[in-house]
XYZ file of C-alpha atoms in Angstrom:
406
model
C 81.385 73.293 111.669
C 78.977 76.261 111.553
C 77.798 77.553 115.090
C 74.262 78.595 115.340
C 73.497 82.349 114.129
C 70.990 84.872 115.058
C 72.100 84.721 119.025
C 71.779 87.964 121.091
C 74.783 89.801 121.486
C 76.303 90.133 124.818
C 75.857 93.183 126.952
C 79.457 94.182 126.650
C 78.919 94.470 122.781
C 75.877 96.705 123.134
C 77.768 98.916 125.860
C 80.696 99.396 123.579
C 78.257 100.520 120.622
C 76.396 102.928 122.902
C 79.347 104.332 124.303
C 81.157 104.555 120.927
C 78.086 106.382 119.545
C 78.171 108.829 122.332
C 81.541 109.670 121.528
C 81.225 110.195 117.879
C 78.148 112.511 118.619
C 80.606 115.027 119.558
C 83.411 114.105 117.550
C 82.814 116.793 114.909
C 85.282 119.335 116.038
C 88.094 118.128 114.002
C 86.356 119.308 110.760
C 86.558 122.859 112.162
C 90.316 122.664 113.484
C 91.799 124.467 110.430
C 89.091 126.997 110.655
C 89.850 127.745 114.215
C 93.352 128.007 113.629
C 93.097 130.608 110.952
C 90.043 132.633 112.477
C 91.428 132.751 116.077
C 95.008 133.062 115.442
C 95.137 134.543 112.177
C 97.459 131.836 110.964
C 97.653 131.262 106.854
C 95.744 128.225 105.258
C 98.850 126.659 104.765
C 99.979 126.679 108.214
C 96.607 125.542 109.516
C 96.878 122.408 106.955
C 100.356 121.759 108.210
C 99.029 121.499 111.750
C 95.967 119.267 110.659
C 98.255 117.027 108.749
C 100.574 116.612 111.892
C 97.590 115.781 113.735
C 96.850 113.080 111.085
C 100.216 111.722 111.206
C 100.320 111.543 114.917
C 96.895 109.177 114.889
C 99.394 105.969 113.393
C 101.541 105.780 116.410
C 98.193 106.611 118.425
C 96.748 103.342 116.981
C 99.576 101.209 117.518
C 100.209 102.297 121.062
C 96.636 101.552 121.667
C 96.850 97.794 120.529
C 99.870 97.295 122.567
C 98.661 98.866 125.744
C 95.364 96.835 125.113
C 97.117 93.798 125.316
C 99.608 94.900 128.320
C 97.541 96.721 130.676
C 94.122 95.610 129.715
C 91.179 96.832 127.238
C 89.202 99.200 129.812
C 92.099 100.800 131.151
C 93.398 101.868 127.651
C 89.988 102.977 126.394
C 89.515 105.224 129.558
C 92.968 106.621 129.327
C 92.384 107.508 125.372
C 89.136 108.990 126.221
C 90.340 111.117 129.100
C 93.492 111.910 127.029
C 91.330 113.458 124.231
C 89.202 115.457 126.552
C 92.301 116.979 127.846
C 93.478 117.962 124.218
C 90.261 119.025 123.337
C 89.860 121.401 126.262
C 93.529 122.698 125.387
C 92.749 123.806 122.075
C 89.761 125.525 123.107
C 91.568 127.428 125.953
C 94.863 127.888 123.764
C 95.783 131.512 123.625
C 98.461 130.972 121.035
C 98.992 129.318 117.814
C 102.212 127.306 119.397
C 99.840 125.986 122.231
C 96.996 125.099 119.824
C 99.230 123.331 117.721
C 100.816 121.323 120.752
C 97.442 120.111 121.905
C 96.490 119.219 118.284
C 99.472 116.839 118.063
C 98.724 115.707 121.686
C 95.093 114.879 120.375
C 96.459 112.719 117.594
C 98.554 111.026 119.869
C 95.776 109.722 121.888
C 92.927 109.886 119.547
C 93.188 106.022 118.100
C 93.929 104.694 121.751
C 90.111 103.595 121.857
C 90.118 101.720 118.719
C 92.154 98.620 118.915
C 90.856 97.782 122.613
C 87.290 98.427 121.704
C 87.620 96.216 118.767
C 89.332 93.388 120.779
C 86.750 93.703 123.423
C 83.989 92.797 120.881
C 86.403 89.806 119.517
C 86.398 88.648 123.237
C 82.981 88.941 123.952
C 81.483 87.253 120.857
C 82.177 83.941 118.906
C 83.408 83.925 115.759
C 80.040 83.598 113.747
C 78.698 86.718 115.398
C 81.723 89.070 114.915
C 80.619 90.370 111.584
C 77.072 91.561 112.966
C 78.730 93.158 116.051
C 81.326 94.935 114.036
C 78.726 95.843 111.124
C 76.521 97.225 114.377
C 79.310 99.539 115.564
C 79.706 100.864 112.172
C 75.994 101.432 111.911
C 75.903 103.017 115.181
C 78.930 105.360 114.210
C 77.184 106.354 111.044
C 73.760 107.279 112.766
C 75.745 109.325 115.598
C 77.612 110.941 112.800
C 74.192 112.378 111.488
C 73.636 113.717 114.623
C 77.009 115.025 115.016
C 76.412 117.204 112.111
C 73.259 118.904 113.382
C 75.363 119.741 116.803
C 77.926 121.019 114.726
C 75.688 123.660 112.858
C 74.037 124.920 116.089
C 77.409 125.447 118.387
C 79.324 126.580 115.146
C 77.443 129.645 114.686
C 77.801 130.465 118.439
C 81.488 129.935 118.951
C 83.952 127.316 117.288
C 85.637 126.788 120.691
C 82.475 125.361 122.009
C 82.819 122.357 119.291
C 85.794 121.218 121.026
C 84.503 121.735 124.621
C 81.367 119.855 123.623
C 83.696 117.108 122.143
C 85.953 116.626 125.278
C 82.481 116.283 127.293
C 81.344 113.572 125.255
C 84.738 111.869 125.683
C 84.459 112.014 129.330
C 80.825 110.809 129.177
C 82.078 107.896 127.197
C 85.010 107.241 129.509
C 82.787 107.194 132.464
C 80.406 104.822 131.009
C 83.063 102.452 129.952
C 84.683 102.485 133.669
C 81.373 102.033 135.384
C 79.482 99.504 132.928
C 82.119 97.462 131.268
C 83.891 94.352 132.697
C 87.051 95.101 134.769
C 90.493 93.984 133.100
C 91.538 90.369 133.793
C 94.673 90.467 136.420
C 96.709 88.672 133.561
C 96.281 91.782 131.461
C 98.348 93.832 134.065
C 101.878 92.454 132.877
C 103.346 91.420 129.520
C 103.259 87.785 129.490
C 105.694 85.666 127.423
C 102.899 84.829 124.797
C 102.051 88.346 124.316
C 105.610 89.247 124.083
C 106.151 86.847 121.039
C 102.877 88.436 119.087
C 104.526 90.015 115.804
C 101.555 90.984 113.657
C 104.038 92.734 111.176
C 105.539 89.265 110.211
C 102.204 87.731 109.803
C 101.912 87.461 106.075
C 98.143 86.761 105.861
C 97.685 90.001 107.947
C 100.003 91.996 105.810
C 97.648 91.014 102.803
C 94.796 91.985 104.727
C 96.401 95.392 105.514
C 97.653 95.943 101.786
C 93.785 95.360 100.510
C 92.608 97.363 103.648
C 94.625 100.492 102.735
C 93.312 100.527 99.180
C 89.802 100.187 100.528
C 90.546 103.036 103.045
C 92.033 105.200 100.297
C 88.861 104.531 98.023
C 86.417 105.242 100.901
C 88.492 108.502 101.866
C 87.905 109.729 98.311
C 84.200 109.612 98.685
C 84.295 111.695 101.974
C 86.860 114.222 100.432
C 86.260 114.535 96.786
C 82.301 114.061 96.734
C 81.677 117.819 97.378
C 84.076 118.912 94.775
C 82.713 116.573 92.359
C 79.113 117.948 92.619
C 80.458 121.353 92.158
C 82.037 120.342 88.919
C 78.728 118.700 87.672
C 76.884 121.881 88.165
C 75.338 120.759 91.873
C 75.457 122.356 95.137
C 78.773 121.034 97.064
C 76.928 121.243 100.267
C 74.480 118.596 98.745
C 77.451 115.990 99.706
C 75.780 116.309 103.171
C 72.377 114.888 102.154
C 74.277 111.869 100.177
C 76.488 111.059 103.127
C 73.269 111.162 105.341
C 71.556 108.893 102.905
C 74.753 106.566 102.960
C 74.643 106.444 106.984
C 70.592 105.753 106.843
C 71.475 103.003 104.208
C 73.797 101.424 106.527
C 71.693 101.596 109.494
C 68.351 100.279 107.725
C 70.159 97.650 106.159
C 71.442 95.806 109.228
C 68.695 93.285 109.222
C 69.886 92.231 105.716
C 73.035 90.659 107.595
C 70.806 87.973 109.120
C 69.184 87.173 105.992
C 70.073 83.651 105.276
C 71.166 84.498 101.823
C 73.553 87.084 103.073
C 74.541 85.392 106.242
C 75.320 82.046 104.579
C 77.742 83.663 102.367
C 81.388 82.449 102.659
C 83.680 85.350 103.834
C 85.623 85.561 100.332
C 82.178 85.748 98.576
C 80.967 88.452 100.818
C 84.245 90.551 100.458
C 83.472 90.043 96.421
C 79.910 91.064 96.611
C 80.838 93.874 98.595
C 83.515 95.116 96.350
C 81.122 94.470 93.460
C 78.603 96.930 95.036
C 81.103 99.537 95.513
C 82.445 99.263 91.760
C 78.875 99.862 90.574
C 78.352 102.715 93.091
C 81.355 104.667 92.089
C 80.898 103.943 88.396
C 77.542 105.628 88.800
C 79.139 108.798 90.264
C 81.616 108.630 87.104
C 78.130 109.235 84.933
C 76.016 111.214 87.199
C 74.803 114.508 86.599
C 71.770 114.708 88.596
C 71.263 114.681 92.370
C 68.822 111.683 92.194
C 71.607 109.654 90.396
C 74.099 110.622 92.733
C 71.629 109.436 95.378
C 70.911 106.094 93.687
C 74.973 105.319 93.455
C 75.526 106.293 97.237
C 72.904 103.919 98.129
C 74.359 101.239 95.968
C 77.967 101.583 97.290
C 76.674 102.123 100.888
C 74.971 98.395 100.718
C 78.712 97.446 99.707
C 80.239 99.052 102.774
C 77.372 97.289 104.572
C 78.879 93.689 103.582
C 82.770 94.780 103.785
C 83.369 96.427 107.246
C 82.041 93.935 109.664
C 83.940 91.171 107.630
C 87.120 92.771 107.417
C 87.391 93.161 111.211
C 85.987 89.861 112.021
C 88.660 88.113 109.724
C 91.553 90.147 111.485
C 90.158 89.136 114.815
C 90.084 85.385 113.573
C 93.698 85.876 112.565
C 95.024 87.156 115.831
C 96.306 84.786 118.594
C 94.276 85.081 121.800
C 96.996 87.360 123.515
C 97.537 89.598 120.603
C 93.822 90.926 119.370
C 94.676 94.282 120.434
C 97.778 94.536 118.297
C 96.576 92.626 115.348
C 93.672 95.452 115.338
C 95.804 98.110 115.333
C 98.316 96.959 112.753
C 95.391 96.680 110.401
C 93.808 100.040 111.638
C 96.951 101.804 110.502
C 95.493 101.501 106.791
C 93.167 104.235 107.439
C 96.262 106.532 108.889
C 97.967 105.616 105.556
C 94.936 106.335 103.472
C 94.479 109.653 105.392
C 97.827 111.045 103.977
C 97.470 109.549 100.731
C 93.872 110.457 99.873
C 93.816 114.105 99.793
C 97.003 114.368 97.460
C 95.557 111.599 95.134
C 92.329 112.701 94.796
C 92.998 116.355 94.142
C 95.702 115.722 91.618
C 93.115 113.145 89.733
C 90.245 115.666 89.763
C 92.626 118.504 88.760
C 94.445 116.859 85.960
C 91.945 114.268 84.702
C 88.329 115.600 85.706
C 85.574 113.841 87.649
C 84.653 110.966 85.239
C 88.218 109.821 85.455
C 88.365 110.150 89.432
C 85.312 107.787 89.744
C 86.342 105.417 86.839
C 89.779 105.011 88.673
C 88.145 104.371 91.962
C 85.745 102.088 90.707
C 88.351 100.142 88.780
C 90.497 99.870 92.057
C 87.475 98.364 93.854
C 86.801 96.020 90.939
C 90.499 94.905 91.192
C 89.912 94.334 95.039
C 86.713 92.149 94.251
C 88.680 89.960 91.694
C 91.765 89.301 93.934
C 89.476 87.708 96.977
C 90.061 84.307 96.380
C 93.543 84.638 96.114
C 93.649 86.534 99.649
C 91.366 83.794 100.733
C 94.006 81.127 99.839
C 96.645 83.034 101.502
C 94.671 83.334 104.680
C 93.646 79.646 104.909
C 97.328 78.871 104.222
C 98.378 80.747 107.465
C 97.362 78.421 109.875
C 95.212 75.396 110.462
C 93.072 76.961 113.178
C 89.344 76.971 112.380
C 88.691 80.419 112.797
C 91.360 81.261 110.159
C 90.229 78.556 107.581
C 86.897 79.912 107.744
C 87.762 82.765 105.168
C 88.012 80.253 102.145
C 85.883 77.277 103.226
C 82.988 77.917 105.952
C 80.964 80.980 106.235
C 81.763 83.229 109.059
C 77.926 84.061 109.819
C 76.692 87.679 110.414
């Protein structure tokens, strides 16, 4: 049975989205971590990249810890702890007087950096019904995209003054976000203070359906990060300005924000989840194939709008489906397990992209990414059957049968 759609989202969801947007507004400092290390401490580029890689590696256990803490001590406590930890680490990097201290705080930042994500995603799942989760997660994605545009402007202004102030500004937004969460969001339930028997039995890594979602999500994350990393290099090899990638990514963010009303159109909201995934990956395929043949900024812009519409269909649906798979006591850990896809892709994407670009060229790079998207589009019905067979609960069988409304 389909539940009514188009209802107003709860206040908790809007507060989480607003707080996350504030935090994202300041989350531009990491792009300058290697620059700070090389300019302030005279380290080599290789050393700076090693420290950045250590940060990235630390985010994987950070996300897993966030899921466990979310289910054990409560959503709000975990969010506040993670944000305050990020603020401490950011200030530590800014105030560091040696390379060793800066590296230590960079690793600390990685260990607390992802604590926020699983409890915030779980809290959204707790606050809305299954039919509104796609819309709620899509709005979160849109808010992050919009805040990311403002973050670039702040980075451009503060970075000209002193790179250390970027980390101070980031720490400030973390503390503001933590305060907003602590004051405005509902308190954790008393039952969340202890690890119940039901929670102790949650084992996301043994859930076949979730592992299938993790595999496809990792491939999606790998493709998505190729766009973020390789687009500037691709523009340069096509005779365009690499800095124009900023314009293209801004256009992507605007498309995602402006496209939110589309998710409430009957034609889109009535799509079964499998069909929504298939359509999203098909649009990604078209957009990235456009990159393969583009030689003008206008063509790149058109391709960017197309794949961004695909992203609009995919992001909310993926998290809504994972939330539907999770047992009530394990939403945080399920979200954390699925979220490791981004950590894995973050390690693999720079290596795979640079090798493809260096040895095969721009056209082959984007044709390979488009082919991977096409494969993801083709296997969605099979994924739907696996997910539907996992459990007889209505929230999970919706993948292959009833639509999950936006």
